[in-house]
PDB file of C-alpha atoms in Angstrom:
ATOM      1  CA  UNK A   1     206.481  94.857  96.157  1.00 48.00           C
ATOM      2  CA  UNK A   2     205.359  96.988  98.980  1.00 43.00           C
ATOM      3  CA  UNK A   3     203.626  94.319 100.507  1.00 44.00           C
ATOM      4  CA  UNK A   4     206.655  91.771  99.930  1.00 45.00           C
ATOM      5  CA  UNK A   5     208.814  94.885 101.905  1.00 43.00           C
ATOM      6  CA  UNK A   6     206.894  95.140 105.254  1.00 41.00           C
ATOM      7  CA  UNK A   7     206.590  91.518 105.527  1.00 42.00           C
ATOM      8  CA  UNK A   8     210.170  91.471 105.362  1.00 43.00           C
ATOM      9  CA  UNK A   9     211.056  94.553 107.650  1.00 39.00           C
ATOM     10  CA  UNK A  10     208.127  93.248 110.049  1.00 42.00           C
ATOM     11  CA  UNK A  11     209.708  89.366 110.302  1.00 39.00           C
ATOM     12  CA  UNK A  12     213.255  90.934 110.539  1.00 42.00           C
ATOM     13  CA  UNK A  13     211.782  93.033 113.684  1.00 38.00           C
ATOM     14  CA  UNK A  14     210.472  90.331 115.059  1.00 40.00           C
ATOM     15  CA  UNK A  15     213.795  88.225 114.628  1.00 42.00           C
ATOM     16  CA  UNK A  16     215.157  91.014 116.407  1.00 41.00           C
ATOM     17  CA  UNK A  17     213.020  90.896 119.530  1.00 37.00           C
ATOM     18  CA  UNK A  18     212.940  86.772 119.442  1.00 40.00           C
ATOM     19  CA  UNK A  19     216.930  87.621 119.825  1.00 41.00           C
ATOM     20  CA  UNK A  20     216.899  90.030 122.382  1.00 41.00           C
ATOM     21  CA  UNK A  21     214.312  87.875 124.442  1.00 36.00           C
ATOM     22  CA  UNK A  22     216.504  85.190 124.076  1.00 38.00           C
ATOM     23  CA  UNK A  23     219.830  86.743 125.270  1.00 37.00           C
ATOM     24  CA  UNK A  24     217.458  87.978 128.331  1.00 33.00           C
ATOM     25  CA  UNK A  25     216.335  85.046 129.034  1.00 33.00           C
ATOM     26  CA  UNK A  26     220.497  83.105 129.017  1.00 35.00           C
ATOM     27  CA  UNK A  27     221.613  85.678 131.819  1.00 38.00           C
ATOM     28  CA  UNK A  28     219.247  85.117 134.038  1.00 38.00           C
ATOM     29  CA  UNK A  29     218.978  81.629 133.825  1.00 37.00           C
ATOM     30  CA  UNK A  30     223.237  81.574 134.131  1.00 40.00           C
ATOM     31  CA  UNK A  31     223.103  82.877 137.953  1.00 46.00           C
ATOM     32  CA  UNK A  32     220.391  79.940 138.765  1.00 49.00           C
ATOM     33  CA  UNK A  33     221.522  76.600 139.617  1.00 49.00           C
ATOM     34  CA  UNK A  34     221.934  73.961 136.710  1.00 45.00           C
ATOM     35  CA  UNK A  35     218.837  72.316 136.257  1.00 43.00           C
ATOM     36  CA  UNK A  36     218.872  68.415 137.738  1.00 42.00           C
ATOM     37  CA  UNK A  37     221.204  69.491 140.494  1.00 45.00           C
ATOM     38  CA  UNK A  38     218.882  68.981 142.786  1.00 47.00           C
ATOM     39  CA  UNK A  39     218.920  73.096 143.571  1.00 54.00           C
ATOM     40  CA  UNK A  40     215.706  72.159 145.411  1.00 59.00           C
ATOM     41  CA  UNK A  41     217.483  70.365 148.184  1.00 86.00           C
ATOM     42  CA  UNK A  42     220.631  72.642 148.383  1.00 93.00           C
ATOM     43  CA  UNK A  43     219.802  75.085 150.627  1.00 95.00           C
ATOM     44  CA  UNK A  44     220.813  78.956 150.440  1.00 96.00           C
ATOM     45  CA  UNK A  45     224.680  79.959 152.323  1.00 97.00           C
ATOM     46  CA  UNK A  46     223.334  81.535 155.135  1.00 94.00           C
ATOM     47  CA  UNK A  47     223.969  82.455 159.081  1.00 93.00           C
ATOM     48  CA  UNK A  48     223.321  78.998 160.182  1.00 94.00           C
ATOM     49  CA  UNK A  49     225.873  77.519 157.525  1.00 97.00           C
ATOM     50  CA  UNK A  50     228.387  79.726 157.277  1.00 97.00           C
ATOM     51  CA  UNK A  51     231.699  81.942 158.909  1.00 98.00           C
ATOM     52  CA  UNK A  52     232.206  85.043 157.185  1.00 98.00           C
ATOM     53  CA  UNK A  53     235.409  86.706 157.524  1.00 98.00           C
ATOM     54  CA  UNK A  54     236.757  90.208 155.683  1.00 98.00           C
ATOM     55  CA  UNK A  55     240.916  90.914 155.271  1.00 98.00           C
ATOM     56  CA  UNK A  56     242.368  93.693 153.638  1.00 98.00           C
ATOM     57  CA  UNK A  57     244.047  93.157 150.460  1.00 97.00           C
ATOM     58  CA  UNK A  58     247.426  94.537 149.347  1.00 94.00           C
ATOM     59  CA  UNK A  59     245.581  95.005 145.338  1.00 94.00           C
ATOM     60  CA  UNK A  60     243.762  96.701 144.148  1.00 95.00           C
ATOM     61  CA  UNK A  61     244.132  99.720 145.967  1.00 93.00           C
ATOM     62  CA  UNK A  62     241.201 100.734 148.322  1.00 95.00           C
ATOM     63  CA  UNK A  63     239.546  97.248 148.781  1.00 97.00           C
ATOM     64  CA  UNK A  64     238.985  94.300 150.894  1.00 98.00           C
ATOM     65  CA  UNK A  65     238.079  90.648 150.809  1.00 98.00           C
ATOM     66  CA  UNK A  66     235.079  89.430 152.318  1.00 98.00           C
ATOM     67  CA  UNK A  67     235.204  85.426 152.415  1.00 98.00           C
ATOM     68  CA  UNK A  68     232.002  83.165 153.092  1.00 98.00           C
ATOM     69  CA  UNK A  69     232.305  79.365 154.053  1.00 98.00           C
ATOM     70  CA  UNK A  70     230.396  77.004 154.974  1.00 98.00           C
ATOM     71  CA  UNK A  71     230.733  75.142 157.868  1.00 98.00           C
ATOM     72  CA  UNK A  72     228.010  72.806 157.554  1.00 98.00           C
ATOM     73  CA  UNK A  73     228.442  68.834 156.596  1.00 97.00           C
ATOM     74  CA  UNK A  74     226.200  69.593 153.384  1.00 97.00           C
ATOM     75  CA  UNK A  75     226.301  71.602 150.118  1.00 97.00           C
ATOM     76  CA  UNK A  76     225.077  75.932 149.977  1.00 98.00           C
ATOM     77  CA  UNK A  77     224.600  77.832 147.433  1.00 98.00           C
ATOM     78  CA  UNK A  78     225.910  80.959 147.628  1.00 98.00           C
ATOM     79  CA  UNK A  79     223.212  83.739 145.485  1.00 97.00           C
ATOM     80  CA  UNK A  80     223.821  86.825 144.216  1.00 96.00           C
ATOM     81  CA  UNK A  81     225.615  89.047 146.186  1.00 97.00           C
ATOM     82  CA  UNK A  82     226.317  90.076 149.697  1.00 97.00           C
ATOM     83  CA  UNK A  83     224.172  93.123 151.096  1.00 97.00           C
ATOM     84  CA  UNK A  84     226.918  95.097 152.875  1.00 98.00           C
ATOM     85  CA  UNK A  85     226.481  97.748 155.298  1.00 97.00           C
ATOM     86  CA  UNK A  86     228.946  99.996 157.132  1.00 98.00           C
ATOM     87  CA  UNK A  87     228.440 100.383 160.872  1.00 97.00           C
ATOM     88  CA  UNK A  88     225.011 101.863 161.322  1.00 94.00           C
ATOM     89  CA  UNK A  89     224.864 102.851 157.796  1.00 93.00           C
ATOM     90  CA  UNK A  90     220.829 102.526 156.649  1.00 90.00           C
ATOM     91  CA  UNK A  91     221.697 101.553 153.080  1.00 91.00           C
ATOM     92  CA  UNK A  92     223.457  99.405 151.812  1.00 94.00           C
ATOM     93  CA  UNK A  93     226.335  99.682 149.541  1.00 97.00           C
ATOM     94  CA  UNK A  94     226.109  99.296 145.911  1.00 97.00           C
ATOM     95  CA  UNK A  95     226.781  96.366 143.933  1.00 98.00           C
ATOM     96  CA  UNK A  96     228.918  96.226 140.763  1.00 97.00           C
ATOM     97  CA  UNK A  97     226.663  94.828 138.314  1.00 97.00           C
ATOM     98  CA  UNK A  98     229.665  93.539 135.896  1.00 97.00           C
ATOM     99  CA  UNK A  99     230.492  90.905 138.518  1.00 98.00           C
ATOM    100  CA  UNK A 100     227.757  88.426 137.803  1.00 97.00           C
ATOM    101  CA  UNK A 101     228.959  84.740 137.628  1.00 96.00           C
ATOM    102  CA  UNK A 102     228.121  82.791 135.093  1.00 94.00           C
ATOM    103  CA  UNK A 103     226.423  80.097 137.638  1.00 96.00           C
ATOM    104  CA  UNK A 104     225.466  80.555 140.986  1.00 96.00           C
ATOM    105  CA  UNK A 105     228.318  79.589 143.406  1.00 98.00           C
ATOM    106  CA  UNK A 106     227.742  75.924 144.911  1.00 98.00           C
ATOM    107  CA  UNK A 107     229.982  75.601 148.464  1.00 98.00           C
ATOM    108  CA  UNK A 108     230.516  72.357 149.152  1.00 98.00           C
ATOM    109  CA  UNK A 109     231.793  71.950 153.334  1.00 98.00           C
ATOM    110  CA  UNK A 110     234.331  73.538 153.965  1.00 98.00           C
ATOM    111  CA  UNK A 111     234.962  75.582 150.680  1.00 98.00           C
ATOM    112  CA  UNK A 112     234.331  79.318 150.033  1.00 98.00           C
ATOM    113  CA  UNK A 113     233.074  82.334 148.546  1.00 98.00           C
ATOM    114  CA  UNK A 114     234.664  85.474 147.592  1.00 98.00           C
ATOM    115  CA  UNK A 115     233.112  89.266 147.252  1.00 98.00           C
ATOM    116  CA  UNK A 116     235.477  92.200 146.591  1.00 98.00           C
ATOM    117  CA  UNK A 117     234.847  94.976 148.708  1.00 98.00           C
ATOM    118  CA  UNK A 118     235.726  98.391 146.979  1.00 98.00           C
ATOM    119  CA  UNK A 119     235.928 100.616 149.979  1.00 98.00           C
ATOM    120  CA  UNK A 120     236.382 103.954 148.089  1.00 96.00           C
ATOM    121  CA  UNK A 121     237.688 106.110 144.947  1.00 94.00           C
ATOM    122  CA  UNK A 122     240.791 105.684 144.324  1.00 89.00           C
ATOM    123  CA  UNK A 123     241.020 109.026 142.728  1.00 92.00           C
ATOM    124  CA  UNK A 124     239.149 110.826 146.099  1.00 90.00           C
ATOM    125  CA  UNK A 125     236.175 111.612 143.933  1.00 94.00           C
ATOM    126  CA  UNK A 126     233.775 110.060 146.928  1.00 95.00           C
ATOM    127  CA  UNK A 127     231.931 111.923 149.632  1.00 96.00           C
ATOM    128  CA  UNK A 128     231.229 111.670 153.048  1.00 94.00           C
ATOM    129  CA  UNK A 129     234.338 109.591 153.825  1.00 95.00           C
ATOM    130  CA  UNK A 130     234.787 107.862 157.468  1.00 96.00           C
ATOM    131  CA  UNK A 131     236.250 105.104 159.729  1.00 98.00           C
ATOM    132  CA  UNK A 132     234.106 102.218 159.549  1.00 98.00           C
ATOM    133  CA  UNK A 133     234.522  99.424 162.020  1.00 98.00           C
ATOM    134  CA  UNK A 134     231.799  97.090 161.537  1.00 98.00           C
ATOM    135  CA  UNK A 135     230.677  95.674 158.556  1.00 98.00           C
ATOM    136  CA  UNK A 136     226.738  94.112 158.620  1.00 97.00           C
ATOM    137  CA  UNK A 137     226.496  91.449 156.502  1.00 97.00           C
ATOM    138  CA  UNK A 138     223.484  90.148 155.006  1.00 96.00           C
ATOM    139  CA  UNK A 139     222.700  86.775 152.485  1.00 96.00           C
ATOM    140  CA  UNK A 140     220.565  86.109 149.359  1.00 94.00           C
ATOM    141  CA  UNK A 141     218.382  83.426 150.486  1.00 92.00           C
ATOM    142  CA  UNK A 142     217.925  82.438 146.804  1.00 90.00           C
ATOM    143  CA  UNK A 143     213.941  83.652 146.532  1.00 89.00           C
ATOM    144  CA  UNK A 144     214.588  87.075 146.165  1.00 82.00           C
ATOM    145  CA  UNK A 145     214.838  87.470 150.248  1.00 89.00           C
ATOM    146  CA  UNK A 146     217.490  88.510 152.350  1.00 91.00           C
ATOM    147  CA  UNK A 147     218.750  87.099 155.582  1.00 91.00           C
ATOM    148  CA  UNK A 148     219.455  88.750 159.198  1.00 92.00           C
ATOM    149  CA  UNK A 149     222.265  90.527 159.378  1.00 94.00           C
ATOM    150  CA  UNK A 150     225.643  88.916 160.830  1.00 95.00           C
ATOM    151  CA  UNK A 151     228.403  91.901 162.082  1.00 97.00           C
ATOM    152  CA  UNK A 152     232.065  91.643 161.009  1.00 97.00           C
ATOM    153  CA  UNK A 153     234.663  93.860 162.560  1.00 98.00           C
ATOM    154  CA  UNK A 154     236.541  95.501 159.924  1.00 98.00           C
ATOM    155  CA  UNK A 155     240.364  95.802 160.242  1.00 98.00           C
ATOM    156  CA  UNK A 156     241.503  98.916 162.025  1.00 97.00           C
ATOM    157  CA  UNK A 157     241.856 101.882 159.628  1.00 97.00           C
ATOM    158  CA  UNK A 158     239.227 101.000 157.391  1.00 98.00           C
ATOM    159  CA  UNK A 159     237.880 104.046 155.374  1.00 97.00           C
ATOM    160  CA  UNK A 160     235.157 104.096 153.352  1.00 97.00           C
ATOM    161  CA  UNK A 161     233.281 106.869 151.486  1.00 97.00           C
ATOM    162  CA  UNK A 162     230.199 107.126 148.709  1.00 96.00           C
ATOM    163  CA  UNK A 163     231.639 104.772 145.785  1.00 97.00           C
ATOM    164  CA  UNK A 164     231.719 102.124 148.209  1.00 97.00           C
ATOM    165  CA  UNK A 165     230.417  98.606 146.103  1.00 98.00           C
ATOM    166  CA  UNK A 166     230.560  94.876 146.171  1.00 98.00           C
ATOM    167  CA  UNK A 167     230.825  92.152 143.755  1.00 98.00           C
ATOM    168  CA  UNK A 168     228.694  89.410 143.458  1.00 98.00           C
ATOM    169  CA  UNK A 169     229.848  86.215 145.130  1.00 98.00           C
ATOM    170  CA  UNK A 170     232.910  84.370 143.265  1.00 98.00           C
ATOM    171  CA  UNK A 171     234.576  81.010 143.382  1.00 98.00           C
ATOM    172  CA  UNK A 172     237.757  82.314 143.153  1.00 98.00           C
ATOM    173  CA  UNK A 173     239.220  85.374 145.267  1.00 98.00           C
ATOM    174  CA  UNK A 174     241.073  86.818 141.623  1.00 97.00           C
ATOM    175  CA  UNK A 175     237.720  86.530 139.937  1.00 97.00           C
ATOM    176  CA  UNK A 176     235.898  88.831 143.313  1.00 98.00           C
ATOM    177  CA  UNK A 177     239.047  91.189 143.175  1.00 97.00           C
ATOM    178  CA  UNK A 178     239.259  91.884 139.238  1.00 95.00           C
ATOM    179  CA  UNK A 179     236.304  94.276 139.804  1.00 88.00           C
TER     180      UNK A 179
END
């Protein structure tokens, strides 16, 4: 009966882990490219490809739009997130990890891609708050790279502080401002 007991706790354990493995593996394989879609082709939304504009938004509170499209007679794929820096700011601002699409965004010409900016706490909990007026922009080149930079000016008046963040990229600017 013992025997029959840690047979049974030891395949429900590894049931457990099979699961867990398993739910691992589906979200990273939902922000690749469908497989057959000829990802290998599609190249990455990038400096050559693209304009990248950012706009203040009247909602939420505190936060901008940053738009990427692509201005190139064939298809991008927009990865992960945009690696945002303020000015001559060293790092980079954080990234809200709730914001990953279920599929990586596919631009086809002339269509675009949305990241939220979140400048700063709404509730003035940040530090080391300032004017920024350029924002550097880098791309995901889809192999775990990132591009050159490309500078944005920033609307006049644009303050950011420590809780600064970005969403990944969206296909729909509600979806990018939600966050």
């Amino acid at each position: 009966m013992r025997t029959a007991r840690i047979a049974t706790t030891g395949l429900a354990l590894a049931a457990a882990l099979l699961a867990g493995t398993a739910a691992t593996t589906a979200q990273a394989q939902a922000a690749e490219p469908a497989p057959g879609s000829g990802s290998a082709s599609i190249p990455a939304c990038s400096l050559a490809n693209t304009k990248t504009t950012v706009q203040n938004v009247s909602r939420p509170i505190n936060h901008q739009l940053l738009t990427v499209t692509n201005t190139s007679s064939e298809r991008c794929f927009a990865y992960g997130h945009p690696h945002l820096a303020f000015d001559a700011a060293q790092n980079v601002v954080a990234v809200v990890d709730e914001s990953i699409p279920q599929a990586v965004v596919t631009l086809e010409p002339g269509e675009s891609a949305y990241a939220g900016i979140n400048l700063s706490a709404a509730d003035g909990s940040g530090t080391d708050g300032r004017y920024a007026s350029v924002l550097r922009v880098s791309y995901d080149e889809g192999d775990g790279t990132e591009s050159r930079a490309r500078t944005v000016k920033l609307p006049k008046g644009t303050w950011v502080d420590s809780k600064a963040a970005v969403t990944y990229w969206q296909s729909e600017v509600d979806l990018a401002l939600m966050w």
